[in-house]
CSV table of C-alpha atoms and ligand atoms in Angstrom, one decimal:
chain,number,residue,atom,x,y,z
G,1,MET,CA,12.9,-5.3,-14.4
G,2,ARG,CA,10.2,-4.4,-11.5
G,3,HIS,CA,11.3,-5.9,-8.4
G,4,PRO,CA,8.4,-7.4,-6.4
G,5,LEU,CA,7.3,-5.7,-3.0
G,6,VAL,CA,5.1,-7.3,-0.5
G,7,ALA,CA,3.9,-4.7,2.2
G,8,GLY,CA,2.2,-5.8,5.4
G,9,ASN,CA,-0.2,-3.4,6.9
G,10,TRP,CA,-0.8,-4.2,10.4
G,11,LYS,CA,-3.6,-1.6,10.7
G,12,MET,CA,-4.7,-1.0,14.4
G,13,ASN,CA,-3.5,-4.2,15.7
G,14,GLY,CA,-0.8,-5.7,18.2
G,15,ASP,CA,1.0,-5.0,21.3
G,16,SER,CA,4.6,-5.1,22.6
G,17,GLU,CA,4.4,-9.0,22.9
G,18,SER,CA,2.6,-9.9,19.6
G,19,ILE,CA,4.8,-7.4,17.6
G,20,ALA,CA,8.0,-8.9,19.1
G,21,THR,CA,6.9,-12.3,17.8
G,22,LEU,CA,6.3,-10.7,14.4
G,23,ILE,CA,9.7,-9.2,14.4
G,24,SER,CA,11.3,-12.5,15.0
G,25,GLY,CA,9.1,-14.2,12.3
G,26,LEU,CA,10.0,-11.4,10.0
G,27,LEU,CA,13.8,-11.8,10.5
G,28,GLU,CA,13.6,-15.4,9.4
G,29,ILE,CA,11.8,-14.8,6.0
G,30,GLN,CA,14.0,-15.8,3.0
G,31,CYS,CA,12.8,-14.5,-0.2
G,32,GLU,CA,13.6,-12.5,-3.6
G,33,ALA,CA,10.9,-10.0,-2.9
G,34,ASP,CA,11.4,-6.6,-0.9
G,35,ILE,CA,9.3,-6.6,2.3
G,36,ALA,CA,8.0,-3.6,4.2
G,37,VAL,CA,5.9,-3.6,7.2
G,38,PHE,CA,3.6,-0.9,8.6
G,39,PRO,CA,3.0,-1.1,12.2
G,40,PRO,CA,0.7,1.3,14.2
G,41,HIS,CA,2.8,4.5,14.5
G,42,ILE,CA,3.6,4.0,18.3
G,43,TYR,CA,5.3,0.9,17.6
G,44,ILE,CA,7.3,2.1,14.7
G,45,PRO,CA,10.5,2.8,16.6
G,46,LEU,CA,10.4,-0.6,18.2
G,47,VAL,CA,9.9,-2.5,14.9
G,48,ILE,CA,12.7,-0.4,13.2
G,49,ALA,CA,15.2,-1.3,16.1
G,50,GLY,CA,14.0,-4.9,15.7
G,51,VAL,CA,14.4,-5.4,12.1
G,52,GLY,CA,17.5,-3.1,12.0
G,53,GLY,CA,20.3,-4.6,9.8
G,54,SER,CA,17.9,-7.0,7.9
G,55,SER,CA,16.2,-5.9,4.4
G,56,VAL,CA,12.8,-5.3,6.1
G,57,ALA,CA,11.8,-1.9,5.4
G,58,VAL,CA,9.2,-0.1,7.8
G,59,GLY,CA,6.7,2.6,6.9
G,60,GLY,CA,3.9,4.5,8.3
G,61,GLN,CA,0.1,3.6,7.7
G,62,SER,CA,-0.8,7.3,7.2
G,63,ALA,CA,0.5,10.8,7.7
G,64,SER,CA,-0.4,14.4,7.9
G,65,GLU,CA,-0.6,16.5,4.7
G,66,HIS,CA,0.8,19.3,6.9
G,67,LYS,CA,4.4,19.7,7.6
G,68,ALA,CA,4.1,20.6,11.2
G,69,GLY,CA,2.1,22.8,13.5
G,70,ALA,CA,-1.0,22.8,15.6
G,71,TYR,CA,-2.6,19.4,14.2
G,72,THR,CA,-3.5,17.4,17.5
G,73,GLY,CA,-3.0,13.8,17.1
G,74,GLU,CA,-1.2,13.8,13.7
G,75,THR,CA,2.1,12.5,12.7
G,76,SER,CA,4.1,14.3,9.9
G,77,CYS,CA,5.8,12.7,7.3
G,78,GLN,CA,9.0,14.4,8.4
G,79,MET,CA,8.6,12.7,11.8
G,80,LEU,CA,8.1,9.3,10.1
G,81,ARG,CA,11.1,9.8,8.0
G,82,ASP,CA,13.3,10.9,11.1
G,83,VAL,CA,12.7,7.7,12.9
G,84,GLY,CA,13.5,5.8,9.9
G,85,CYS,CA,10.4,5.1,7.8
G,86,GLN,CA,11.0,4.4,4.1
G,87,TYR,CA,7.3,4.3,2.9
G,88,VAL,CA,4.2,5.8,3.9
G,89,ILE,CA,0.7,4.6,2.8
G,90,VAL,CA,-1.6,7.1,1.4
G,91,GLY,CA,-5.1,7.1,0.5
G,92,HIS,CA,-5.8,3.8,2.2
G,93,SER,CA,-9.7,3.2,1.7
G,94,GLU,CA,-10.3,3.0,5.5
G,95,ARG,CA,-8.6,6.5,5.8
G,96,ARG,CA,-11.0,7.7,2.8
G,97,SER,CA,-14.1,6.1,4.2
G,98,ILE,CA,-13.9,6.3,7.9
G,99,TYR,CA,-11.9,9.5,8.2
G,100,GLY,CA,-13.3,11.2,5.3
G,101,GLU,CA,-10.2,11.9,3.5
G,102,SER,CA,-10.6,13.6,0.2
G,103,SER,CA,-8.7,12.9,-3.0
G,104,GLN,CA,-7.2,16.3,-2.6
G,105,GLN,CA,-5.9,15.4,0.8
G,106,VAL,CA,-4.5,12.3,-0.5
G,107,ALA,CA,-2.8,14.1,-3.2
G,108,GLU,CA,-1.3,16.6,-0.8
G,109,LYS,CA,-0.1,14.0,1.5
G,110,PHE,CA,1.5,12.2,-1.4
G,111,VAL,CA,3.3,15.3,-2.4
G,112,VAL,CA,4.6,15.8,1.3
G,113,ALA,CA,5.7,12.2,1.8
G,114,GLN,CA,7.8,12.4,-1.3
G,115,LEU,CA,9.3,15.7,-0.5
G,116,SER,CA,10.3,14.3,2.9
G,117,GLY,CA,12.2,11.4,1.3
G,118,MET,CA,9.9,8.6,1.7
G,119,THR,CA,8.1,6.4,-1.1
G,120,PRO,CA,4.5,6.9,-0.9
G,121,ILE,CA,2.3,3.8,-1.5
G,122,LEU,CA,-0.7,5.3,-3.1
G,123,CYS,CA,-4.0,3.3,-2.8
G,124,VAL,CA,-6.7,3.5,-5.2
G,125,GLY,CA,-9.9,1.4,-5.6
G,126,GLU,CA,-13.5,1.3,-6.1
G,127,THR,CA,-16.6,0.4,-4.1
G,128,LEU,CA,-18.8,-2.5,-4.9
G,129,GLU,CA,-21.4,-0.2,-5.9
G,130,GLN,CA,-19.1,1.6,-8.3
G,131,ARG,CA,-17.9,-1.7,-9.9
G,132,ASP,CA,-21.4,-2.9,-10.2
G,133,LYS,CA,-22.3,0.3,-12.2
G,134,GLY,CA,-19.3,-0.2,-14.5
G,135,GLU,CA,-17.4,2.8,-13.1
G,136,THR,CA,-14.2,0.9,-11.7
G,137,LEU,CA,-11.8,2.3,-14.4
G,138,ASN,CA,-13.3,5.8,-14.3
G,139,VAL,CA,-13.1,5.9,-10.4
G,140,ILE,CA,-9.4,4.8,-10.6
G,141,ALA,CA,-8.2,7.0,-13.3
G,142,GLU,CA,-9.9,10.1,-11.3
G,143,GLN,CA,-8.2,9.0,-8.0
G,144,LEU,CA,-4.8,8.7,-9.7
G,145,GLY,CA,-5.4,11.8,-12.0
G,146,LEU,CA,-5.7,14.0,-9.0
G,147,VAL,CA,-2.4,12.9,-7.6
G,148,ILE,CA,-0.6,13.2,-11.1
G,149,GLU,CA,-2.1,16.6,-11.3
G,150,LEU,CA,-0.6,17.8,-8.0
G,151,ALA,CA,2.7,15.7,-7.9
G,152,GLY,CA,3.4,15.2,-11.4
G,153,LEU,CA,3.5,12.2,-13.5
G,154,ASP,CA,7.2,11.3,-13.0
G,155,ALA,CA,6.5,11.5,-9.2
G,156,VAL,CA,3.9,9.1,-9.4
G,157,CYS,CA,5.7,6.6,-11.5
G,158,LYS,CA,8.6,6.7,-9.0
G,159,ALA,CA,6.2,5.8,-6.0
G,160,VAL,CA,4.3,2.6,-5.4
G,161,VAL,CA,0.6,2.1,-6.5
G,162,ALA,CA,-1.6,0.0,-4.7
G,163,TYR,CA,-4.8,-1.4,-6.3
G,164,GLU,CA,-7.2,-2.0,-3.5
G,165,PRO,CA,-10.9,-2.9,-4.5
G,166,VAL,CA,-12.8,-1.6,-1.5
G,167,TRP,CA,-15.2,-4.7,-1.6
G,168,ALA,CA,-12.2,-6.9,-1.3
G,169,ILE,CA,-10.4,-5.5,1.8
G,170,GLY,CA,-11.1,-7.5,5.0
G,171,THR,CA,-14.0,-9.3,3.5
G,172,GLY,CA,-12.3,-12.6,2.3
G,173,LYS,CA,-13.4,-11.7,-1.3
G,174,THR,CA,-10.5,-11.3,-3.5
G,175,ALA,CA,-10.6,-9.8,-6.9
G,176,THR,CA,-10.0,-12.8,-9.5
G,177,ALA,CA,-6.5,-12.5,-11.0
G,178,GLU,CA,-8.0,-11.5,-14.3
G,179,GLN,CA,-10.1,-8.7,-12.7
G,180,ALA,CA,-6.9,-7.5,-10.8
G,181,GLN,CA,-4.8,-7.6,-14.0
G,182,SER,CA,-7.2,-5.6,-16.1
G,183,VAL,CA,-7.2,-2.7,-13.7
G,184,HIS,CA,-3.5,-3.0,-13.1
G,185,GLN,CA,-2.9,-2.7,-16.8
G,186,ASP,CA,-5.3,0.2,-16.9
G,187,ILE,CA,-3.2,2.0,-14.3
G,188,ARG,CA,0.0,1.3,-16.0
G,189,ARG,CA,-1.4,2.7,-19.3
G,190,GLN,CA,-2.5,5.9,-17.3
G,191,LEU,CA,1.1,6.1,-16.2
G,192,GLY,CA,2.4,6.1,-19.8
G,193,GLU,CA,6.0,5.3,-20.7
G,194,SER,CA,7.5,5.7,-17.2
G,195,GLY,CA,4.9,3.6,-15.7
G,196,ALA,CA,6.7,0.4,-17.2
G,197,LYS,CA,8.9,0.9,-14.1
G,198,THR,CA,6.3,1.5,-11.5
G,199,ARG,CA,5.5,-1.1,-8.9
G,200,ILE,CA,1.7,-1.7,-8.8
G,201,LEU,CA,0.6,-3.9,-5.9
G,202,TYR,CA,-2.6,-5.6,-5.5
G,203,GLY,CA,-4.4,-5.6,-2.1
G,204,GLY,CA,-7.8,-7.1,-0.9
G,205,SER,CA,-7.8,-10.4,1.1
G,206,VAL,CA,-4.6,-11.4,-0.1
G,207,LYS,CA,-3.5,-14.8,1.4
G,208,ALA,CA,-0.9,-17.5,0.7
G,209,ALA,CA,-3.7,-19.7,-1.2
G,210,ASN,CA,-4.5,-16.9,-3.7
G,211,ALA,CA,-1.3,-15.0,-4.1
G,212,ALA,CA,0.5,-17.2,-6.5
G,213,GLU,CA,-2.3,-16.8,-9.1
G,214,LEU,CA,-2.3,-12.9,-8.7
G,215,PHE,CA,1.6,-12.6,-8.9
G,216,LEU,CA,1.6,-14.6,-12.1
G,217,GLN,CA,-0.3,-11.7,-13.7
G,218,PRO,CA,2.1,-9.4,-16.0
G,219,ASP,CA,1.3,-6.2,-14.2
G,220,ILE,CA,1.0,-7.3,-10.6
G,221,ASP,CA,4.2,-6.5,-8.8
G,222,GLY,CA,3.4,-7.6,-5.3
G,223,ALA,CA,0.7,-7.3,-2.7
G,224,LEU,CA,-0.4,-5.0,0.2
G,225,VAL,CA,-1.5,-7.4,2.7
G,226,GLY,CA,-3.7,-6.5,5.7
G,227,GLY,CA,-5.0,-9.3,7.8
G,228,ALA,CA,-2.8,-12.0,6.6
G,229,SER,CA,0.3,-10.0,7.5
G,230,LEU,CA,-0.4,-10.5,11.1
G,231,ASP,CA,0.3,-14.3,10.8
G,232,VAL,CA,3.9,-14.4,10.3
G,233,SER,CA,3.9,-17.7,8.7
G,234,GLU,CA,1.2,-16.9,6.2
G,235,PHE,CA,2.9,-13.7,5.3
G,236,SER,CA,6.3,-15.4,4.7
G,237,GLU,CA,4.5,-17.6,2.2
G,238,ILE,CA,3.2,-14.7,0.5
G,239,CYS,CA,6.8,-13.2,0.4
G,240,LYS,CA,8.2,-16.2,-1.0
G,241,LEU,CA,5.6,-16.5,-3.9
G,242,ALA,CA,6.2,-12.8,-4.9
X,301,LIG,P1,-6.8,-7.1,3.8
X,301,LIG,O1,-6.4,-5.8,4.0
X,301,LIG,O2,-5.8,-7.9,3.3
X,301,LIG,O3,-7.1,-7.6,5.3
X,301,LIG,O4,-8.1,-7.4,3.0
X,301,LIG,C1,-5.6,-5.0,2.9
X,301,LIG,C2,-5.6,-3.7,3.1
X,301,LIG,O5,-6.3,-3.1,3.8
X,301,LIG,O6,-4.3,-3.2,2.7
């Protein structure tokens, strides 16, 4: 019922040459899962042109909560949509922790993204400290709750949610399949009946070696892949496993 999605977040990596190599690799992937990639904004048109005609979707790694105006350095959801993006990541933990994005801003970005016609990928996740204190489910319920409050439950159910434990991002530490499944199940419970159709991705040091076990879990519908998405053969393996 839920079609798997594998999303590759390239973060602030790559140049014209390495991205051309990634594009040709992406065009060769044959898999059942939906694929989306998130290049740095400046390369988005290049990637869209490169993957044009294939089933690979492209999205933005972040966008402004404002529609337009005097916001130097920002990119609006409308602009991402205008150049052909289908998705936008909102609330990635690097945006929350490095750039101080608040949960309120994340919720606003989510609303603007959906209004502009894109599917937001809403990231939620706890820090190691929060996990150690037993606060994981509360933290996630709160992050999700704020977006539900502003955007409405139906809107969130139509989007994609990514559970990304902060302690597992870029660290090589993956949540065990059981740890991830239990949070995914809780997120789905919070989404209620319509949440049965929502794609919930796992993110945090996903690689070909650990993807199969994660994808076997009943509430894990794919992955948001950082580091491993820059290696197209690794990324391709993950896509085939989904
Ligand atoms: P990682 O990043 O796969 O490198 O841990 C995941 C993410 O930040 O989305």
